[in-house]
Every structure is written in structure tokens, then in C-alpha cells.
XYZ file of C-alpha atoms in Angstrom:
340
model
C -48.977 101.377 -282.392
C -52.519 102.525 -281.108
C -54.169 101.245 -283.826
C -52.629 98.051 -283.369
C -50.477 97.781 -286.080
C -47.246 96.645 -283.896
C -45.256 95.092 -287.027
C -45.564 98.264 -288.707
C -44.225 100.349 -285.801
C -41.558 98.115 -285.226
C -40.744 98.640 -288.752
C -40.589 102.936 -287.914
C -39.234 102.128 -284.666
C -35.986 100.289 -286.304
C -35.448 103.355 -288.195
C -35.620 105.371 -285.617
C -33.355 103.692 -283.392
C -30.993 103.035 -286.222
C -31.008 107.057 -286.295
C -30.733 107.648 -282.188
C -29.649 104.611 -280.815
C -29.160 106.027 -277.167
C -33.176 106.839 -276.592
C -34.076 104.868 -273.944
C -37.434 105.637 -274.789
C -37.655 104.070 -278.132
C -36.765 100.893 -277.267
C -39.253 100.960 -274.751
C -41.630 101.710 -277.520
C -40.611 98.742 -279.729
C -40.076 96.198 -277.125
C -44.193 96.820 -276.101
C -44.910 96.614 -279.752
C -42.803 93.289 -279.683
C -44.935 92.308 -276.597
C -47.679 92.530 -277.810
C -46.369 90.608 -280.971
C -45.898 87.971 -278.130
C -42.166 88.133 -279.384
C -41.160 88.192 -275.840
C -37.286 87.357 -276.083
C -36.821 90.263 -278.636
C -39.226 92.429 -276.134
C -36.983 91.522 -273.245
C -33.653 92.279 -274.839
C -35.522 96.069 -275.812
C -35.984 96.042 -271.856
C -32.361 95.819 -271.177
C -31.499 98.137 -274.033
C -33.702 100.619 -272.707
C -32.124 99.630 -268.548
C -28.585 100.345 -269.763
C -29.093 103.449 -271.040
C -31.799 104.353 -268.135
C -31.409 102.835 -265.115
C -33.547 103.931 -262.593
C -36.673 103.704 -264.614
C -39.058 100.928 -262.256
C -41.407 100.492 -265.564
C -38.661 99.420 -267.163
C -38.213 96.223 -265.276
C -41.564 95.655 -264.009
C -41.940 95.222 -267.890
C -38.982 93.337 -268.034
C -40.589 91.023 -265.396
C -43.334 90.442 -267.363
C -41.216 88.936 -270.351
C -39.215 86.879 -268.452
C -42.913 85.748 -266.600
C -44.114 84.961 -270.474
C -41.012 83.062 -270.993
C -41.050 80.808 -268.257
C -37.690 82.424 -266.252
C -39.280 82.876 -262.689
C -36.250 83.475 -261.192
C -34.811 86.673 -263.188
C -39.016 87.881 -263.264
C -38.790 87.732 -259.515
C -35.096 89.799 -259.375
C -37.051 92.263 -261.722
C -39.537 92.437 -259.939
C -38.091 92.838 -256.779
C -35.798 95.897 -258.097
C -39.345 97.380 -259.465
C -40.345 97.291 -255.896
C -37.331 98.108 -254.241
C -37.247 101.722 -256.578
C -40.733 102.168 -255.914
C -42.823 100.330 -253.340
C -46.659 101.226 -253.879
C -46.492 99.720 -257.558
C -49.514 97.868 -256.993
C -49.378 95.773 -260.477
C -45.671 94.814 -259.308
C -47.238 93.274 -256.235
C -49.561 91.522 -258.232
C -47.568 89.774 -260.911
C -44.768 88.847 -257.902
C -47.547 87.700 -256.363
C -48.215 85.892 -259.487
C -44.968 84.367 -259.886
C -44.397 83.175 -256.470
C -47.755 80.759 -256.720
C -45.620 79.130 -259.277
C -42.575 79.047 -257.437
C -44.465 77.406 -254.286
C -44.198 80.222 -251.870
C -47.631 80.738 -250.641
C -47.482 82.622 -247.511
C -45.284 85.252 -249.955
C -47.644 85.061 -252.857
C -51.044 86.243 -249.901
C -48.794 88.890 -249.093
C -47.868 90.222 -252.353
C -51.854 90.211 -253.249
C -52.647 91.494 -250.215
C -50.222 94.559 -250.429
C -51.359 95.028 -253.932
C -55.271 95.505 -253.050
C -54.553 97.936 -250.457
C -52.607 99.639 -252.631
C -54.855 99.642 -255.813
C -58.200 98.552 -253.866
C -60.104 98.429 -257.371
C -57.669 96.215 -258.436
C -60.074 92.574 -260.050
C -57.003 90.760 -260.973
C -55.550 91.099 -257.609
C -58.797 89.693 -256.076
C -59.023 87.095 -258.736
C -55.436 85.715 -258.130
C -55.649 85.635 -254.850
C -58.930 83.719 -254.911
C -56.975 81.623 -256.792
C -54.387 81.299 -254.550
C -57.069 80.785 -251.430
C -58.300 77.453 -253.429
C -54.737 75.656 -253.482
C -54.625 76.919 -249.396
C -58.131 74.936 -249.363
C -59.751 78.525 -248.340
C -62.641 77.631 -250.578
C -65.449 80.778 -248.690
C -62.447 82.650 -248.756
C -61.895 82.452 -252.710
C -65.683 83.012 -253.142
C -65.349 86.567 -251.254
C -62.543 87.382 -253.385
C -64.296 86.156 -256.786
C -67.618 87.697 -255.587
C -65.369 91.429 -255.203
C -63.387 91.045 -258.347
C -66.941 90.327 -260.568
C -68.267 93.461 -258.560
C -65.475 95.275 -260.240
C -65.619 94.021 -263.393
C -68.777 91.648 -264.470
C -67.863 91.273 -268.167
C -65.064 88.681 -267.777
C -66.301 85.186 -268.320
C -63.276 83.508 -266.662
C -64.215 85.262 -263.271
C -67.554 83.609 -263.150
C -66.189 80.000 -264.723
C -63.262 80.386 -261.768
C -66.207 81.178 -259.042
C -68.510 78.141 -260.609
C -65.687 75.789 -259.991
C -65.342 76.672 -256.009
C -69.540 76.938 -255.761
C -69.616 73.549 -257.203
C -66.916 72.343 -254.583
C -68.757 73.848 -251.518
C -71.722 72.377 -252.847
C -73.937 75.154 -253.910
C -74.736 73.695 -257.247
C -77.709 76.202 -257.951
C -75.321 78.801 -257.428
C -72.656 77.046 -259.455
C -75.140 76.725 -262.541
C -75.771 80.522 -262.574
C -72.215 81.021 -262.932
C -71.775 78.394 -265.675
C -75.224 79.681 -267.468
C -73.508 83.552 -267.128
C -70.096 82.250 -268.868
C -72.226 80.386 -271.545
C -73.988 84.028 -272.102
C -70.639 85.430 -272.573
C -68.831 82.241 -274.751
C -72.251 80.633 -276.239
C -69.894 77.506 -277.641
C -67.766 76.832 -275.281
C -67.212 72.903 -274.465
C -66.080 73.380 -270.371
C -68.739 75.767 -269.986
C -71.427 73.108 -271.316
C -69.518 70.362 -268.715
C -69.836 72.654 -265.929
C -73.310 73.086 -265.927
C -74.161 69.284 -266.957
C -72.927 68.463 -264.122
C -74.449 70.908 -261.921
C -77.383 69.360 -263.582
C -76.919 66.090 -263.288
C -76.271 66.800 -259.219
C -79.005 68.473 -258.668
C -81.104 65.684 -260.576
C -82.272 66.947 -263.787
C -80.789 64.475 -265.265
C -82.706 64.664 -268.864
C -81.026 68.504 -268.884
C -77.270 67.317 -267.351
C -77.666 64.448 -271.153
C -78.472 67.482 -273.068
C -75.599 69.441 -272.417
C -73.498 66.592 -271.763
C -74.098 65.904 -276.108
C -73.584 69.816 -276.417
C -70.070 68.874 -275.052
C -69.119 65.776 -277.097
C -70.440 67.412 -280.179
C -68.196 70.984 -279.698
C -65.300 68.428 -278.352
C -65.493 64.808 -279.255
C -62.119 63.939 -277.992
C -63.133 64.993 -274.178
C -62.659 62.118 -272.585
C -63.983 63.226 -269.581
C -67.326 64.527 -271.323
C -68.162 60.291 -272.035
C -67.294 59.895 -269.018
C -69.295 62.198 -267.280
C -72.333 61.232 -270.180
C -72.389 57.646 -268.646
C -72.353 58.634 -265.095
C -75.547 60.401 -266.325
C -76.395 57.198 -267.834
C -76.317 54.672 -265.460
C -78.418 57.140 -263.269
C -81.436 56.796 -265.488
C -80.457 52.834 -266.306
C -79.127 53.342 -269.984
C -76.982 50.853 -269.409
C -75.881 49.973 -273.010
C -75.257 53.862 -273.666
C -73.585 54.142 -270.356
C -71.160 51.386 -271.615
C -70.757 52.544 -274.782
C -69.452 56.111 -273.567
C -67.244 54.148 -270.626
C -65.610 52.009 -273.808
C -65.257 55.573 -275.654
C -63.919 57.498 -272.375
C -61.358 54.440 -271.967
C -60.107 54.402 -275.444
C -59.804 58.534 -275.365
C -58.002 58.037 -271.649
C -56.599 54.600 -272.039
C -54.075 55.124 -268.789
C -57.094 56.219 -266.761
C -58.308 53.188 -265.193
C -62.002 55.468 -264.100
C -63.511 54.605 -267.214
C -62.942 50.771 -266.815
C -64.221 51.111 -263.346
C -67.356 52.619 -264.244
C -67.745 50.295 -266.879
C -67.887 47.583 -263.797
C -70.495 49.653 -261.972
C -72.667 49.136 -265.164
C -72.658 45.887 -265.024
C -72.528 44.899 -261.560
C -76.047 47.189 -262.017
C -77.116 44.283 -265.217
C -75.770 41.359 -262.524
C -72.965 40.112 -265.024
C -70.753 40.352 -262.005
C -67.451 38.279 -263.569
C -67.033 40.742 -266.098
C -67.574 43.789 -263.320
C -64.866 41.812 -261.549
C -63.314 41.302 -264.617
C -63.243 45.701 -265.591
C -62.126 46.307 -261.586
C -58.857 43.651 -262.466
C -58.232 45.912 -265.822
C -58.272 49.050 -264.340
C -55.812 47.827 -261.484
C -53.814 47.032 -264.139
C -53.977 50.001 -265.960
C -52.940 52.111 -261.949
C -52.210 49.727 -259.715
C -52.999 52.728 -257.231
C -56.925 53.303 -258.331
C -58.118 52.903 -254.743
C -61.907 52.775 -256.682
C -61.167 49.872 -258.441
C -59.892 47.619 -254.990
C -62.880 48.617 -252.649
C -65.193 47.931 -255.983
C -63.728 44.530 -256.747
C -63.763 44.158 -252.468
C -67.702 44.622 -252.752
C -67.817 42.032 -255.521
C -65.320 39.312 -253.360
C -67.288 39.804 -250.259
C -70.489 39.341 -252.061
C -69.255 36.219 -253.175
C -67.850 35.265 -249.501
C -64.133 35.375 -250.899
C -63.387 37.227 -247.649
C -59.838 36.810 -247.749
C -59.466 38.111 -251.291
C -62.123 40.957 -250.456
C -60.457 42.021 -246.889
C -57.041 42.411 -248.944
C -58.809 44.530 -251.228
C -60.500 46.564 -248.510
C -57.125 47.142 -247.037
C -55.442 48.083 -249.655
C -58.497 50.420 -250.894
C -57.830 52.413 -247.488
C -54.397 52.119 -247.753
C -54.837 54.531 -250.924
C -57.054 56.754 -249.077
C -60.628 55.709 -249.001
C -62.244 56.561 -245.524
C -65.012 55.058 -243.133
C -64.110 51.078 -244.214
C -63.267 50.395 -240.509
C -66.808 49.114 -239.989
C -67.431 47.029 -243.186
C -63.733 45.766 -242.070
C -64.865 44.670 -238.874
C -68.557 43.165 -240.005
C -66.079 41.011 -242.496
C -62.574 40.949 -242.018
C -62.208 40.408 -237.730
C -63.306 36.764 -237.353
């Protein structure tokens, strides 16, 4: 087993148990072979071998916890958990992975806790401080999850997903220099991968190197040529520095890799409202209505195009519906056009 040969010590371990079934400790053994097998329904039924026969054992069902976690059973993780806790209350990973499990049942305000107890009990702990940077972003704490990334690099600066996590949040506040350092540090550590590329294409293509953000926007499509969201992202890029028949090439690609996203479609209007064909931009802004009648892009676009054409009452319907689905600041264009 610590050479990594788990199959062969669950082979030994059968034996064994066949020859001293009430050891506790062996089928402790074999179920973290079994783990580590990711044969997690055999590892959990070792874990309640090994309970019955030794009860008061909290290892036993943090590990437990951890199976049922890996399996998708919340519920009996937390229970597990919980007793792990209950028998002994500064188990810092137990913290943690409750922590871990109540994100994913929706209890916030517990999960904080949990994390919170855990780092002051195991203050070195990186995976506490990553997960609850984690948890700060979905509480819209963004400086908050960058303190907490920023401590659990400090502890441990060889794990790409820290930095790529920390990127993500820099790139939301708007620190895009900062964001493509992280992305350029995760592309050190995985030199190939595709999301790493994306990141820092668009980190490019924000901060206006656009001839760079093209680059590794190709880097992407060629590692992953089914990412939608890479053609996308490409024609965005495109449009910027008026290749217009690339940028509607990679819109027509995006679409037919995404077809019930109606983004692509709506970009592909942008183009050419940019070459002045603007009945087939209002034509793209009617397809991608169709394809989500609730792209709120797609009404204020075709709007833009109706008012410019003095269809007012066509374009004001548009305009209310486009705020109706959550696009802000239209009051005054409503006013300048709509309240005559």
C-alpha cells in the first residue's frame, strides 16, 4: 500500500480478513486502499465494517464522510461528519470537508463557520483558505476571496488551481494585469492547458493587446476545437480589430458548437450592424430571440436597430422588455424616445 500498489494489498488484505475477520483495523486498511482505487461504495461498506466492530473511533467516520461526499450522499456525509465532530471537536479536516459539504447543500452562513473553525484550528491549513475563498465568491465577497487565495498560495505555491481560482476573482475586480500573472503562473505549471490559454486571452484582449489575446485565443481552439466559447471569445477579438469576415466565421462556428446559446447569433449582428447590412443584424437579433426568448442582449440590440430606423413603437417594446430582463441605465434612452 505505500508503494501504491492498492489492488495488490487488497488482494493480502482479503486474506487477512478472511483469517481475523473481527480487526477493525484491517478493514480500515483495505477500505483506504479501495479509496484510493476510487471504489468508494466498497470503501464505505469497509468503514462500517470497521464502525461495528469499533465504535468510538472519529477517523473512522470522518473517512466514512468522505465516501459518502465522493458518492454524492450529502446527507449521511454530514451525519458522519457531525458524529466525527461530536467525538472529537478540534478535527480541523472534519471542519473543512463539513464545511465542504454544506456549500453544496446551500447553507452558507454554516459552511463560513465550519471554515472558519477549521483555520483556527489548523491555521496552516491551504484548503481551508481555498474553500472558503470559494465560498466568499458565491457570498459576492470578491477582496475577501482574494485574501483567502493570496494566504492559501502563501502556504502552498505549487498548486496551479489556487492561482487559476485567484485569476478568475482578479479578472472580476478588474485587475487584469494581476489576473494575467496568475493565468501566465498556471500555464508555467500546466503548459497545455486550454482554460488557462482563455484566461489570459482575455486578460489580453481587455487590456488591449489584442494581436496577443488572437494568439492565445488559436492556442485554445487548437488544444480544444469544440470550445464554443473559445470562437466566441476569438470574434469578440475580431470585430475589435475589424476582421469582420473572421469574426463571422467564428460567431457561425460558436453558434453551431452552442446552438441553444443565442450570444453567438447576437454577436454575429454586432458584425454586421459594424459592415451596415443592418436587415440581416436585425435579422441575427430575431434568431437569437428565438433561440431564448429571455436574451435581454438580443431585445436592446434589435431596439438600437428599430429606433435607428424610427420604428419607435417596435424599438420602445424592445427597450422595455430588454430592462425587464435586467439591463440597467435605459431610463434615459427611454425617455429621449419612448415619452412623446
Amino acid at each position: 500500500m505505500q508503494q501504491g500498489q492498492y489492488q495488490q494489498a487488497i488482494d493480502y488484505f482479503n486474506v487477512a480478513i478472511k483469517g481475523n475477520s473481527g480487526n477493525a483495523d484491517l478493514y480500515n486498511y483495505r477500505a483506504f486502499a479501495e479509496y484510493k482505487l476510487l471504489k468508494y461504495k466498497d470503501a464505505e461498506n469497509d468503514y462500517t465494517k470497521a464502525i461495528r466492530l469499533a465504535p468510538f473511533d472519529p477517523t473512522e467516520y470522518f473517512n466514512r464522510a468522505n465516501c459518502e461526499h465522493e458518492l454524492e450522499d450529502n446527507i449521511s456525509a454530514m451525519a458522519d461528519y457531525n458524529k466525527c465532530i461530536e467525538m472529537k471537536n478540534d478535527y480541523g479536516d472534519a471542519y473543512n470537508n463539513r464545511a465542504n459539504v454544506k456549500v453544496i447543500l446551500k447553507d452558507s452562513l454554516g459552511a463560513l463557520l465550519d471554515y472558519n473553525s477549521a483555520i483556527e484550528l489548523e491555521p496552516d491549513s491551504a484548503k481551508a483558505y481555498l474553500g472558503r475563498g470559494n465560498l466568499k465568491i458565491k457570498m459576492l465577497d470578491l477582496r475577501g476571496a482574494i485574501n483567502d487565495y493570496n494566504k492559501a498560495i502563501s502556504m502552498d505555491s505549487l498548486r496551479p488551481e489556487y492561482y487559476f481560482q485567484r485569476a478568475g476573482v482578479l479578472d472580476s475586480v478588474r485587475d487584469y494585469k494581476s489576473s494575467l500573472k496568475d493565468y501566465v503562473k498556471v500555464l508555467s505549471f500546466v503548459p497545455d492547458l486550454p482554460d488557462g490559454f482563455e484566461g489570459k486571452a482575455d486578460c489580453e484582449m481587455k487590456l488591449g493587446d489584442l494581436k496577443k489575446a488572437l494568439k492565445d485565443f488559436n492556442k485554445v481552439i487548437e488544444l480544444a476545437p469544440k470550445d464554443g466559447w473559445a470562437y466566441l471569445h476569438r470574434a469578440f477579438a475580431e470585430i475589435q480589430q475589424k476582421e469582420y469576415k473572421e469574426a463571422i466565421m467564428d460567431c457561425n462556428e460558436a453558434s453551431r458548437l452552442m446552438p441553444t446559446d443565442p450570444i453567438p447569433i447576437v454577436r454575429r449582428g454586432d458584425v454586421k450592424v459594424a459592415l451596415g447590412d443592418y436587415a440581416a443584424a436585425d435579422a441575427d437579433y430575431v434568431k437569437a430571440i428565438d433561440v431564448d426568448a429571455r436574451c435581454a442582449e438580443a431585445f436592446y440590440k434589435r431596439a438600437l436597430e428599430e429606433i435607428a430606423n424610427k420604428k419607435y413603437d417596435f424599438g420602445c417594446k424592445d427597450l422595455g422588455k430588454a430592462k425587464e430582463l435586467g439591463i440597467h441605465n435605459l431610463d434615459q434612452l427611454i425617455k429621449q424616445n419612448c415619452q412623446q
